[in-house]
Amino acid sequence: MVVAIHLERNKKSDFMDKVKDILPDGGNLSLCLTCGACASGCPASGLEDMDPRKFIRMVAYGLDDEITEHPWVWMCTMCGRCMYVCPMKINIPALIFEGRKLWPREKRPKGILGSCDMALRNMSCAATGVSEEDFRFVVEDVLQEVRDTQPGWEDLQAPIDKQDAHFFVSQNSREPVKEPEEMAPLWKILHLAGASWTYGSQGWAGENYCMFLADEENWKKIATTTIEKANSLGCKVYLNTECGHSTYSVWMGQKKFGIATDLEIAPMVKYYAQWIREGKLKVNADWNRDLKIQFTVQDPCNHVRKSFGDPLAEELRYVVKAIVGEENMIDMVPNRSNNYCCGGGGGFLQNGYKEARFYYGRMKHEQVMATRASYVITPCHNCHAQIEDLAAHHGASYRTVHLWTIIALSLGILAENERIYLGPELQEVNLPQKGERDDDK
Amino acid sequence: MTSEITGAVLVVGGGIAGIQASLDLANSGYLVHLVESKPAIGGVMAQLDKTFPTNDCAMCVISPKLVEAGRHLNINLHTLTEVESISGEAGNFTVNLLQHPRYVSLDKCTSCGECAKVCPVDTKNDFDEGLRDRKAAYKLYPQGMPGAFAISKRGTAPCKATCPAHVSIQGYIALIRDGRYEQALKLFKQEHPFPGICGRVCHHPCEGECTRNDVDQPLAIRELHRFLADCEKNSGTFYTPGITAEKRAEKVAIIGSGPAGVTAAYQLLQMGYSVTIFEKQAEPGGMMRYGIPEYRLPRDILAGEIKVIQDMGAEIKCGVSFGRDITLESLKKDGYAATFLAIGLHGGRRLGVENEDIAGVLQGVDFLRESAMGKKPEIGNDVIVVGGGNVAIDVALTAKRHGAENVTLLCLESREEMPAWEHEIEEALEGDITIVNSFGPKSFFIDKDQRVSGIEFKTCTKVFDENGRFNPQYDEQVCRPFFCDTVIISIGQSTNLDGIREQGIAISRPGGLEADSVTFQTPIDWVFAGGDAFYGPKSVVDAVACGKEVAESIHRFINGLDLREGREKNWEFVRPETFNEVKKDRVKVNCLDPKARECNFLEVSYGYNEAEAKSEADRCLNCGICSECYQCVDACLAKAVDHGMKPAVQTIQVGSVILAPGFEAFDPTAHENYSYASHPNVVTSLEFERLLSASGPCQGHLVRPSDQREPDRIAWLQCVGSRDINQCDHSYCSSVCCMYAAKQTVIAKEHSAKPLDTAVFYMDMRTFGKDFDRYLTRARDEKDVRFVRSRVHSVEPGADGMLNLRYVTEAGGIIEESFDMVVLSVGLSPVKEAVQLADRMGIELNSHSFAKTSDLLPVASSRDGVYVCGAFQGPKDIPQSVMEASAAAAAAARNLASVRGSLVRAKELPPELDITGQPPRIGVFVCNCGINIGGVADVPAIREYARSLPYVVHVEDNLFTCSQDTQDKMKAVIRETGINRVVVASCSPRTHEPLFQETIREAGLNQYLFEMANIRDQNTWIHMDDPVGATEKAKDLVRMAVAKAVYVEPLHQVSLPVKPAGLVVGGGVAGMEVALGIAQQGCHAYLVERGDTLGGNARMLGETWQGEKVAPYLQSLIRQVEDHPMVHVFMNSEVFETTGIIGNFTTHLRSLTQEAPDTVVDHGATILATGGHEYKPTEYLYGQHREIMTHLDFDASLEKSDPAILNAGIAVFIQCVGSRTETRPSCSKVCCTHSLKSAIKLKKINPDMKVFVLNRDVRSYGFREDLYKEARKAGVLFIRYDVKQPPELVADNDGRLMLTVLDPILGRSLDMHPDLVVLASAVLPNENRALFELFKVPVNAEGFLVEAHSKLRPVDFSSEGIFMAGLAHYPKSLDESIAQSQAAVSRAMTILSKPEIWVGGVVATVEEGRCAVCLTCVRVCPYGVPHIRHEGHAVIEPAECHGCGICASECPGKAISLQHFTDRQIVAKTDALFSAPATPAV
C-alpha cells in the first residue's frame, strides 16, 4: 500500500537543509533533474525498493521520518558511480553518509560498530584490536622466519618506528592477525625497490571502520593518530598498502578534517608502477608466456573513481601488464573510473546485510565472468574479500589475489608458503631459487 | 559615425544564416562580402539528411540558395578565408581578410574531378564526419558552391622538407602505394637524378624526421626509391626527362662527373643548355665510382643513371685533367658561358705521425680508388684501419673482401661518438671487423724490411671540447701496441689543388674552393664551385642539392638575372597527431648472408620486392595531406592546379558586419562512459545524419559501422554535451536535439527494410517549435518510436558489436537492453575559432561563449555596427537562424540606407536581337568536359552527328564548354554565324544552365533560346564501360535537344514599378517594429491597428526572460512610431479590401469608429502582425477562486503586490493548460520560461514558500535552462504529471483548495492545500479569419498563419510580397518577435528597394477561351496563385507564378500551358527520341 504524501506549508525539510549547509555548493542536492542516471548505474537500485533518485526525491519532499533509520543507507557503498555521471554533479555519497548519521550510533550495524570501537581501544587503530606489542611480535616473528628459511633474504627488514624513513607504510590488520605470511612479499618488494620505509608502532593499522559507521569524530581520531605518527617519524610519504578505503579514509580525512601534514598520501600502486619504470623492480611476464593464465583487474572505487582517478587506473594496468603479460590481462567492461563497485566497500562486508550484498555484487560477478579470467587482481582488501565471497556464492572458479602476490611471483621471490591465494597450477611456478638470490643489492 | 558610409556588408560564415543574410542584403541594394573558412558554403545544414518537421531533404532545400548566393552578382564569395582584423566604426569598417590558398584556380576549375581521380592520398572526409575517406584533392561535397575543387595541405611533409634535394618523398610513396611506379619514379627524378644510387648510399636525413618515429620506426624511405630504381632497371629502359625548354646556344662546362656535376648537367640540359663534363678519371661518377665500394653500389646502377644525362645530350669527356689539359682560359676560348668546378675530394688526410710514409701504410681513398679500378691492392693478412667514419668502414670491409684475415678498426671516438652511421657499424661487425675505440696513433713500428709492423696507440680521453669542437686529449701513460702488416689511414679527405691555384681560383681557409654559400659563384663571375671540394665531405644527396642550386645560378647568370632573389626558402613542416596511430612494423630488407660476402663484391642489400614496397609505403602517415606528387597538375586539362599558391591578405571596406560562424557539434569523447571513442557503433547525431544521407558514406543504406550489418535496434541518448555541469561545462539546452532525434528515428525507420526498433532516452522532451509536438506524437503513436524518460548511465560494449544499456524507468524498475547502434544526440558547442573571431571583432560573449545579445536588440552585438545571427548567438534551429539572419540583414542595412545601391553591380546587356520570322538557326556545342565525356563517348562523332540534324548550322566541340575562353568564343560565334538557338551538350542543367543562358543573353539572344543535353551526368558517368552505347545515347539526347530547340521561343519578362511602401497590419510590438524598420529604410509604412492603443501584449509584460524592462522599451517604440514622418498610423481601423500583386498592392482601410471615407493606400509589400492572446482556461476552477490565476493575471497581481501572492505558503504552477492537448496540439513555448521566472520571484519574496511546478516537460530551451537551474537551486520543486493523469484541483466547502498530483518517481500521490495556483495557459492566435481570407493567406488548424516554407522561408507567405511577424505566426517570446519583425523588414526591403520587378518567363499562362472554370488549377497550385474572379476565367499572375507546371499538367481543358515547356516543345522532344528526325515545319 503506497502512502500518499501530505505537503504542508510550514513543514520543513530539516535533513535536506542540514546536509546542504554541510556540503560545498550544498552538494548540488536541489539541482536534481530526476533524470535517473544515478539509479540506472547503481548496483543497489531496487534494494529495499530504493534507489539514489528516490532517496533524493524523498529528501527533497522532506520525508525525514521515512529516511531516518532507512536500511538502504547501509546498502549503498557510497562508491560514487552515481555522482560520476550525474549531470548536476550531485553529491549523493555525501547525502548517504549523512543518512547513516540519522541512525543512533548504537543502532548502527553491529559489525561496523564493533570494528570501530575495537580500533579505538588502543593506539594501533586496528579493527581487529591487535595491540602494538602483538603487532611488533608478529612482524618480527615473520621476518625472522623469512630470514631463516628463505635463502638470500637474510638481511630483509621490516622496521617499526624507523626515524626519517621516506615511506610510512600502513598495514591492514587482517594480515598480522589472519595471514601473517602475506606480509612478507610486500616487504621483499619494498626491499628490492630500495625503499626506505617503516611501520609505526601507533596508527599502523590501515583501516577505518569509524568512517563507514559515519562516526566522524572517531574517523578523524584514527586518521589523526596515524598521520601524526607518520609526521613524528619524519616520513615524506604516507603509503597505503593495497586497501582502498584505508587510503581514502586518510586522504579524505586529512582534507575533511584539516589534519596538518606535509605528507604525500599515496596509494601503493603508484609506487609499484614507478619502481617498475625505474627498473628497480625487474618484473617480467615470462613465467606466464606459455601458461597464458588470464587476469582481470578490479579498480577499487576508493582508489580510482573517488580519489586518484583514471591516471591511477592506468598505472594499475601498467603494473598488471608488466607482470602477467599484456595479452593475458583482460579488462572488465566498464572499467577504470566507471567501474562497478563490487559491493564490498562502505562497510557492506561487516554490516550483516549479506543477501543484499550478494545481490549488489551480482554486477561485479557477471563482469568477471564475462572476462573469462582465472584471477581477479584486487588492490583493495574489501574488494578482495567481496570478490572472493562472490565466487564462492556463485560457485565460480575465479580466484582473487593481491597485486603484491603476482608482483612477487613475477620477480621469482614468492615463497611456497606465500601462495595461499594462488591455484594449484601456480604453486610451483617461478619459485625462488634454493640457495641464493640474485638481485642488485 | 563618420560622414563616409560604405554601402557594403561583411558576412562571416557561409552556413544557412550567413547565406540568408547575404541574399537579403544583396537583393536589397548592398554589396556583400561573404567570408567562409571552408572551401564551400553550406555549413552544417548541407551535411544534414532531412530536416524537421517536414522531412524535406536538407540538400534539396538549401541547394537553390547555394546556387543563388554562389552566382550572385553582388555577393563576393571569399572561401578558405578568415577575418584577420577589423578597424573603424559603424558605417565604415576596414577589414583585413586572410585567404588561404586553394591550390586550384577558381576561374579555371571546371569541377570535372580529374584531380581527385589521380590523387593518391586518402584523408578523412570531414564533411562525412570522418566516416569515410576522401582524396587530398577534393570538393567539399558535390553540390558545394563554388564548385571548384581544392587541395588540402598541411605544410610540407617533414621528409620532403628535410631532404637536401627536397624530393616529393610523400608523393612517390603515395604513388607506390597506389602501384603507380612509373609516375613515382618520374616524380623522384624531377628533383634528383639518382634514385638507384641514393637508394643505396643515402644517409637519409628524411628518415630522422619521419613522423612515424613518434609511433614506431621511420619509413624506409631510401629503400622505397631504390625499389623504384630497381623497377626501372628491370624494365630495361631508363626514364629520361623530356626536354621541353627551347634549345639554347649557350654552353656550360662542368669539371668533375661526381654527383654535383652530373646533377647540375641534368638540370641545365632540361633548361636547354649544352653541357660538357670533363672528368679526370677514366670513367665518370667521381666519388660514387671511385670512393664507394661496389658491394654497396654496383657499377651498372651507377653507369645507368649517369648514362641518362648522356642520352639527354651531355658530353662526358673522360681522362681530361683540369689545369693540365684544359684551363679556364681554354674553356672561355672554346665558348663556354659558365663553368662549374665540381672536383671533389680525392686526396687523403695525413695523421702527422712520424714514418707515415713507410711501406705498408696506405691512404684510405687511394686504397678504395685502386680497388674500384679493379686493381688488387697490396695488403697483408693483418690490417689496421685508422678512422671511425663511414669511409673507414668501407675501407675495412673492402680490405676484408680482398682477403685480409684480421681487420681491426681503431678510432679516437668512443662507440657512441663514432661518426659512422649505426647501420654501417653494424655491417662492419657482421663482416667480422674488430672495432677498438678511444685510441689515437702515437708511432709506427717498423720491421727490418722498413715495412710497417704495427702501431702504438695512446688512449684518447676526450675527442671534443666543451664547445663540441674536435680537440682530442690523450693520456700518453696508457698506450697499447697493435701489430699488423698493413695500415690504412682513413681519417678524412682533402682536395687535390694541383693546377687549380695556378689559375687564380680562390681557395678558402680550410683548403677548399671559395664561393658564395647561396649562389655558389666564385670571385670569377662565370665560374661556380660546389660539391665536396667546396663544403667538405658530405653525402651524395647534398651534392645533388648543390648541383641543382648551381644549375639555377648558372641559368640566372647567363640570363643576367639576380642570382639571389627568392633563393632562400623556409622549409617548415607541421606534424599530424599520432595519438591514435596503429603500430606497423617497418618492413625488413633482405640482405646477402654475411658469410656469402667474403672475398667478393656482390651487392649486400637485396632491396624490396613489390609486395614489401607496397606494405612499407602503406605505413606513411601522409603528414602533408597533399603529397605534392603533382599528378593533379598533369591530369588537369584546364590547367587550374597551382601548388605554388600563397596565402593572400585583402583589405575591404564595409559599413556593417554580420557574424554567423555557427556552431560545432559537441565532441563526446570525454564522456568515457558512452564508449564513443572506443566503439564504432556509438556515433554522434551528426555522424548519423551522414549515415542516413544518400550522399553519405553508405549512400543512405543504413548499416552499423562495425560490420556493415543492417541494425535491428538503435538507441538515441539525449543531452550529450548539453544540460550538464559535470562532465562538460555546457549547462545550457541545445534546443534542437529532441526534435532532430525524433526526426532521425522516423527517417531511420523509413531507411530500414525490416522493422527497426528505435528508442530515445531523454530527460525532458523539448519539442517546442511550430508543429513539433505534432511530429513527436506521430513518431510515437504512428511510427512506434519509443521515447523513454531516463538518462542512461553508461553504454557498455557487449558481444557481437552490440551495446548494452541499463536504465531505470520513471517508476524505478531496472531494464537492460541491447542495441546495434547508439546515437549520441550531441549538443551545439561554441566554435573555438568563433571565440577568437569575437575577440578580434571586439564583441562580447556570454558566459557560455556564445555572442552576447539583449532581448530587445536580439541581433545586435556589443559593438555598434556588428550584428550576429544563427547558432553563434545561441543554440537554435534552422528557421530561427534564418529569421535572425534576415533580422541581422535589416539591422545591418538600417544605417546604410543612404548609400543603398552605391556599390552594387548591374550587368550591362546588349539589346535583344529580334528573331521574329527567322527560321531556326541552331548552333550545337558539344563538350568534352576534359575527359569526363570525351574519355568515354566519341565527341567528334556526336558533333558530326549534330551537323546532320535539321536546322543545325554550326557545330563545334570544346575541351570545356564552360571555361571563360570558350564562353567568349561562343558569343563571337553567335554574332558571326547568326545562330538564333543554342544547344549545349555537356554536364547538367542543374549546375550550368544559368551560366550558358547568361552567355547567350550577353551575345544578344533571349536567354530562353537555349537547350541543354545532359550527356555527362546521365550518360558518360553512368555508362563508363560502354563507350559505343554512350556515344549513341549522346546522339539521342542531342537529337532531342535540337528537336525542342526548334520550337523554343523568346520569353520576355515585363517590368512593373514597385510602390515603395509597406502595409503593416497589427499595432503590437511586431507591427510597430516592422513599420519603423521599413520607415528607417526610407519607405512609407502604413500601420493599421483595429484597437485604440498601440503595444499589444507587451503592455502586460513586466520584463523579458533575461530581465530587461519592457515598459521603457515599449514607450520609446511607440514614440518613435508616432513621430516618424514615414510611418502613418491608422488606429481603430481595419483592412477592408486589398488587390494587386507583389510590388504593387492597393488596399482600402476603413475606420471602425468614425464615419469616414476609406483610405486607399498603395504599397509594394504587406506584413501581417496580427498577434495573439492568452487562453482563458476552463480547467482547474479558473475564474472561480481569486487564488487561481493565469500568468498575465499573476503578473498584474504581483505588480499590485497582491497579498494573495505575498502571503502564500504553497504556490503551484500548472503547465500546459490548454496547450499540447488533442484539440490544440501545439506547445505554447513561452509558458515554461514564464513559470520559471515567476517561481524564482516567489522564492525571492519568501524563500520558505513551497513552490511547485507541475509540468509535462520543462521546456527551458537554450540559455533559458539557466532559469530552470536557478529555480531548482532556490528550492522550487518540479513534479512531472502525465496528461492521462493530470493534477486534480478541488475546493472544499470553505473554499479551501486541495490539489492532488502523482509523483512518478516515488509512485505516490502528493496532496496539498495551495494558497496560489498559476495556470500556464496557452497562447492563441487572434481571431482574424476575414482578414486572412482577404489576403488569401493560409492558417493551420489552430489558427496560426502558415509560412511559405517552415525551414527556409519562415516569415514569407507563399503569396509573393506578403510577410508575417509575431504571435500570429506562432507563440514566441518578445525577443523572437522582435527578431522576426526585423526579418520581415528585410524580406520586404528586397522588394521595396527595387524600382521595378521583372515578371514572366517560365510561368503558366491561361488560354482564356479554353478555361472551363473547373477550379482544378486553384486546387492544385501549391502556392495558391490561380484565382477566378470577375474575369470569368482562371487568372495566373506571372509575378506570383513559380513555374512548377502542376496546373498545366492537371488542367483538363488544356487551357494552361507552361512557357518553355509547352506541349509542342515536349512532344517534339519525345518524338525525336523515338523517330528518325524529319525536317519539321515551323
PDB file of C-alpha atoms in Angstrom, chain A residues 3-161:
ATOM      1  CA  VAL A   3       1.019   6.029   1.268  1.00  0.00           C
ATOM      2  CA  ALA A   4       0.149   9.436  -0.057  1.00  0.00           C
ATOM      3  CA  ILE A   5       2.419  12.308   0.815  1.00  0.00           C
ATOM      4  CA  HIS A   6       0.905  15.308   2.520  1.00  0.00           C
ATOM      5  CA  LEU A   7       2.720  18.521   1.915  1.00  0.00           C
ATOM      6  CA  GLU A   8       2.127  21.236   4.450  1.00  0.00           C
ATOM      7  CA  ARG A   9       3.018  24.850   4.146  1.00  0.00           C
ATOM      8  CA  ASN A  10       5.077  25.119   7.289  1.00  0.00           C
ATOM      9  CA  LYS A  11       6.753  21.766   7.394  1.00  0.00           C
ATOM     10  CA  LYS A  12      10.442  21.996   6.624  1.00  0.00           C
ATOM     11  CA  SER A  13      12.874  19.528   5.189  1.00  0.00           C
ATOM     12  CA  ASP A  14      15.376  19.662   8.005  1.00  0.00           C
ATOM     13  CA  PHE A  15      17.576  16.908   6.723  1.00  0.00           C
ATOM     14  CA  MET A  16      17.966  18.468   3.286  1.00  0.00           C
ATOM     15  CA  ASP A  17      18.752  21.840   4.765  1.00  0.00           C
ATOM     16  CA  LYS A  18      21.239  20.380   7.177  1.00  0.00           C
ATOM     17  CA  VAL A  19      23.127  18.456   4.508  1.00  0.00           C
ATOM     18  CA  LYS A  20      23.124  21.429   2.176  1.00  0.00           C
ATOM     19  CA  ASP A  21      24.685  23.503   4.899  1.00  0.00           C
ATOM     20  CA  ILE A  22      27.477  20.981   5.384  1.00  0.00           C
ATOM     21  CA  LEU A  23      28.459  20.379   1.770  1.00  0.00           C
ATOM     22  CA  PRO A  24      30.262  22.748  -0.553  1.00  0.00           C
ATOM     23  CA  ASP A  25      27.711  24.184  -3.035  1.00  0.00           C
ATOM     24  CA  GLY A  26      25.092  22.395  -0.971  1.00  0.00           C
ATOM     25  CA  GLY A  27      26.256  19.213  -2.683  1.00  0.00           C
ATOM     26  CA  ASN A  28      24.099  20.458  -5.589  1.00  0.00           C
ATOM     27  CA  LEU A  29      21.352  18.471  -3.856  1.00  0.00           C
ATOM     28  CA  SER A  30      18.476  20.640  -5.016  1.00  0.00           C
ATOM     29  CA  LEU A  31      19.635  20.628  -8.629  1.00  0.00           C
ATOM     30  CA  CYS A  32      18.254  17.141  -9.288  1.00  0.00           C
ATOM     31  CA  LEU A  33      16.631  16.788 -12.721  1.00  0.00           C
ATOM     32  CA  THR A  34      15.204  13.377 -11.740  1.00  0.00           C
ATOM     33  CA  CYS A  35      16.820  12.042 -14.913  1.00  0.00           C
ATOM     34  CA  GLY A  36      17.626   8.661 -13.384  1.00  0.00           C
ATOM     35  CA  ALA A  37      21.258   8.386 -14.484  1.00  0.00           C
ATOM     36  CA  CYS A  38      22.234   7.631 -10.885  1.00  0.00           C
ATOM     37  CA  ALA A  39      19.688   4.898 -10.427  1.00  0.00           C
ATOM     38  CA  SER A  40      20.487   3.466 -13.880  1.00  0.00           C
ATOM     39  CA  GLY A  41      24.082   2.879 -12.927  1.00  0.00           C
ATOM     40  CA  CYS A  42      23.718   1.898  -9.285  1.00  0.00           C
ATOM     41  CA  PRO A  43      24.060  -1.779  -8.290  1.00  0.00           C
ATOM     42  CA  ALA A  44      21.996  -1.047  -5.159  1.00  0.00           C
ATOM     43  CA  SER A  45      18.999   0.180  -7.156  1.00  0.00           C
ATOM     44  CA  GLY A  46      15.980  -1.892  -6.243  1.00  0.00           C
ATOM     45  CA  LEU A  47      17.181  -2.995  -2.810  1.00  0.00           C
ATOM     46  CA  GLU A  48      14.595  -2.049  -0.193  1.00  0.00           C
ATOM     47  CA  ASP A  49      12.561  -0.586  -3.095  1.00  0.00           C
ATOM     48  CA  MET A  50      15.016   2.253  -3.077  1.00  0.00           C
ATOM     49  CA  ASP A  51      17.475   3.849  -5.438  1.00  0.00           C
ATOM     50  CA  PRO A  52      19.533   7.032  -5.328  1.00  0.00           C
ATOM     51  CA  ARG A  53      16.960   9.090  -7.203  1.00  0.00           C
ATOM     52  CA  LYS A  54      14.127   8.015  -4.925  1.00  0.00           C
ATOM     53  CA  PHE A  55      16.278   8.762  -1.923  1.00  0.00           C
ATOM     54  CA  ILE A  56      16.978  12.303  -3.111  1.00  0.00           C
ATOM     55  CA  ARG A  57      13.360  12.787  -4.022  1.00  0.00           C
ATOM     56  CA  MET A  58      12.223  11.759  -0.555  1.00  0.00           C
ATOM     57  CA  VAL A  59      14.755  14.068   0.969  1.00  0.00           C
ATOM     58  CA  ALA A  60      13.540  16.884  -1.278  1.00  0.00           C
ATOM     59  CA  TYR A  61       9.924  16.354  -0.150  1.00  0.00           C
ATOM     60  CA  GLY A  62      11.119  16.496   3.429  1.00  0.00           C
ATOM     61  CA  LEU A  63      10.143  12.915   4.219  1.00  0.00           C
ATOM     62  CA  ASP A  64      12.712  12.915   7.001  1.00  0.00           C
ATOM     63  CA  ASP A  65      10.737  10.432   9.048  1.00  0.00           C
ATOM     64  CA  GLU A  66      10.838   7.865   6.319  1.00  0.00           C
ATOM     65  CA  ILE A  67      14.513   8.433   5.600  1.00  0.00           C
ATOM     66  CA  THR A  68      15.580   8.149   9.194  1.00  0.00           C
ATOM     67  CA  GLU A  69      16.901   4.670  10.035  1.00  0.00           C
ATOM     68  CA  HIS A  70      16.304   3.525   6.476  1.00  0.00           C
ATOM     69  CA  PRO A  71      18.387   0.353   5.963  1.00  0.00           C
ATOM     70  CA  TRP A  72      19.242   1.273   2.381  1.00  0.00           C
ATOM     71  CA  VAL A  73      21.890   3.730   3.560  1.00  0.00           C
ATOM     72  CA  TRP A  74      23.948   0.690   4.582  1.00  0.00           C
ATOM     73  CA  MET A  75      23.432  -0.999   1.237  1.00  0.00           C
ATOM     74  CA  CYS A  76      24.800   1.939  -0.667  1.00  0.00           C
ATOM     75  CA  THR A  77      28.586   1.652  -0.555  1.00  0.00           C
ATOM     76  CA  MET A  78      28.993   5.342  -1.369  1.00  0.00           C
ATOM     77  CA  CYS A  79      31.044   4.212  -4.327  1.00  0.00           C
ATOM     78  CA  GLY A  80      30.252   7.411  -6.221  1.00  0.00           C
ATOM     79  CA  ARG A  81      29.286   5.840  -9.531  1.00  0.00           C
ATOM     80  CA  CYS A  82      26.073   7.884  -9.429  1.00  0.00           C
ATOM     81  CA  MET A  83      27.876  11.158  -8.965  1.00  0.00           C
ATOM     82  CA  TYR A  84      30.370  10.257 -11.672  1.00  0.00           C
ATOM     83  CA  VAL A  85      27.788  10.753 -14.414  1.00  0.00           C
ATOM     84  CA  CYS A  86      25.177  12.877 -12.664  1.00  0.00           C
ATOM     85  CA  PRO A  87      24.683  15.852 -14.993  1.00  0.00           C
ATOM     86  CA  MET A  88      24.260  18.058 -11.972  1.00  0.00           C
ATOM     87  CA  LYS A  89      27.177  16.525 -10.081  1.00  0.00           C
ATOM     88  CA  ILE A  90      25.028  15.887  -7.039  1.00  0.00           C
ATOM     89  CA  ASN A  91      26.998  14.569  -4.103  1.00  0.00           C
ATOM     90  CA  ILE A  92      24.835  11.531  -3.406  1.00  0.00           C
ATOM     91  CA  PRO A  93      27.527   9.632  -1.457  1.00  0.00           C
ATOM     92  CA  ALA A  94      27.757  12.524   0.979  1.00  0.00           C
ATOM     93  CA  LEU A  95      23.988  12.511   1.320  1.00  0.00           C
ATOM     94  CA  ILE A  96      24.049   8.805   2.166  1.00  0.00           C
ATOM     95  CA  PHE A  97      26.840   9.377   4.641  1.00  0.00           C
ATOM     96  CA  GLU A  98      24.636  11.914   6.378  1.00  0.00           C
ATOM     97  CA  GLY A  99      21.754   9.446   6.102  1.00  0.00           C
ATOM     98  CA  ARG A 100      23.802   6.967   8.114  1.00  0.00           C
ATOM     99  CA  LYS A 101      24.197   9.595  10.768  1.00  0.00           C
ATOM    100  CA  LEU A 102      20.428   9.648  11.164  1.00  0.00           C
ATOM    101  CA  TRP A 103      20.775   6.304  12.910  1.00  0.00           C
ATOM    102  CA  PRO A 104      21.565   6.435  16.626  1.00  0.00           C
ATOM    103  CA  ARG A 105      25.135   5.230  16.981  1.00  0.00           C
ATOM    104  CA  GLU A 106      24.198   2.187  18.987  1.00  0.00           C
ATOM    105  CA  LYS A 107      21.650   1.099  16.429  1.00  0.00           C
ATOM    106  CA  ARG A 108      24.074   1.196  13.526  1.00  0.00           C
ATOM    107  CA  PRO A 109      25.163  -2.220  12.169  1.00  0.00           C
ATOM    108  CA  LYS A 110      26.973  -4.157  14.846  1.00  0.00           C
ATOM    109  CA  GLY A 111      29.737  -5.405  12.619  1.00  0.00           C
ATOM    110  CA  ILE A 112      30.858  -1.921  11.708  1.00  0.00           C
ATOM    111  CA  LEU A 113      30.205  -0.504  15.120  1.00  0.00           C
ATOM    112  CA  GLY A 114      32.251  -3.252  16.789  1.00  0.00           C
ATOM    113  CA  SER A 115      35.176  -2.745  14.433  1.00  0.00           C
ATOM    114  CA  CYS A 116      35.163   0.986  15.018  1.00  0.00           C
ATOM    115  CA  ASP A 117      35.044   0.564  18.762  1.00  0.00           C
ATOM    116  CA  MET A 118      37.760  -2.073  18.649  1.00  0.00           C
ATOM    117  CA  ALA A 119      40.035   0.327  16.784  1.00  0.00           C
ATOM    118  CA  LEU A 120      39.552   2.888  19.488  1.00  0.00           C
ATOM    119  CA  ARG A 121      40.782   0.561  22.234  1.00  0.00           C
ATOM    120  CA  ASN A 122      44.454   1.254  21.678  1.00  0.00           C
ATOM    121  CA  MET A 123      46.750   3.361  19.589  1.00  0.00           C
ATOM    122  CA  SER A 124      47.176   0.687  16.927  1.00  0.00           C
ATOM    123  CA  CYS A 125      43.811   1.754  15.486  1.00  0.00           C
ATOM    124  CA  ALA A 126      43.318  -1.855  14.363  1.00  0.00           C
ATOM    125  CA  ALA A 127      39.771  -3.016  13.805  1.00  0.00           C
ATOM    126  CA  THR A 128      40.931  -6.427  14.890  1.00  0.00           C
ATOM    127  CA  GLY A 129      42.036  -4.988  18.185  1.00  0.00           C
ATOM    128  CA  VAL A 130      45.666  -6.041  17.826  1.00  0.00           C
ATOM    129  CA  SER A 131      47.909  -4.231  20.228  1.00  0.00           C
ATOM    130  CA  GLU A 132      51.183  -2.542  19.404  1.00  0.00           C
ATOM    131  CA  GLU A 133      53.110  -5.300  21.177  1.00  0.00           C
ATOM    132  CA  ASP A 134      51.319  -8.098  19.349  1.00  0.00           C
ATOM    133  CA  PHE A 135      51.916  -6.402  16.050  1.00  0.00           C
ATOM    134  CA  ARG A 136      55.604  -5.973  16.782  1.00  0.00           C
ATOM    135  CA  PHE A 137      55.799  -9.622  17.811  1.00  0.00           C
ATOM    136  CA  VAL A 138      54.113 -10.893  14.664  1.00  0.00           C
ATOM    137  CA  VAL A 139      56.214  -8.719  12.379  1.00  0.00           C
ATOM    138  CA  GLU A 140      59.441  -9.766  13.985  1.00  0.00           C
ATOM    139  CA  ASP A 141      58.395 -13.389  14.072  1.00  0.00           C
ATOM    140  CA  VAL A 142      57.501 -13.470  10.384  1.00  0.00           C
ATOM    141  CA  LEU A 143      60.632 -11.541   9.492  1.00  0.00           C
ATOM    142  CA  GLN A 144      62.794 -13.942  11.414  1.00  0.00           C
ATOM    143  CA  GLU A 145      61.188 -16.874   9.713  1.00  0.00           C
ATOM    144  CA  VAL A 146      61.769 -15.420   6.276  1.00  0.00           C
ATOM    145  CA  ARG A 147      65.377 -14.680   7.118  1.00  0.00           C
ATOM    146  CA  ASP A 148      65.862 -18.189   8.429  1.00  0.00           C
ATOM    147  CA  THR A 149      64.058 -20.190   5.823  1.00  0.00           C
ATOM    148  CA  GLN A 150      64.304 -18.205   2.621  1.00  0.00           C
ATOM    149  CA  PRO A 151      67.864 -18.106   1.318  1.00  0.00           C
ATOM    150  CA  GLY A 152      69.013 -14.719   0.170  1.00  0.00           C
ATOM    151  CA  TRP A 153      66.679 -12.776   2.442  1.00  0.00           C
ATOM    152  CA  GLU A 154      68.887 -12.828   5.488  1.00  0.00           C
ATOM    153  CA  ASP A 155      69.013  -9.053   5.562  1.00  0.00           C
ATOM    154  CA  LEU A 156      65.325  -8.384   4.902  1.00  0.00           C
ATOM    155  CA  GLN A 157      63.984  -5.538   7.047  1.00  0.00           C
ATOM    156  CA  ALA A 158      60.574  -4.742   8.489  1.00  0.00           C
ATOM    157  CA  PRO A 159      61.276  -1.698  10.616  1.00  0.00           C
ATOM    158  CA  ILE A 160      58.873  -0.195  13.079  1.00  0.00           C
ATOM    159  CA  ASP A 161      59.280   3.460  14.072  1.00  0.00           C
TER     160      ASP A 161
END
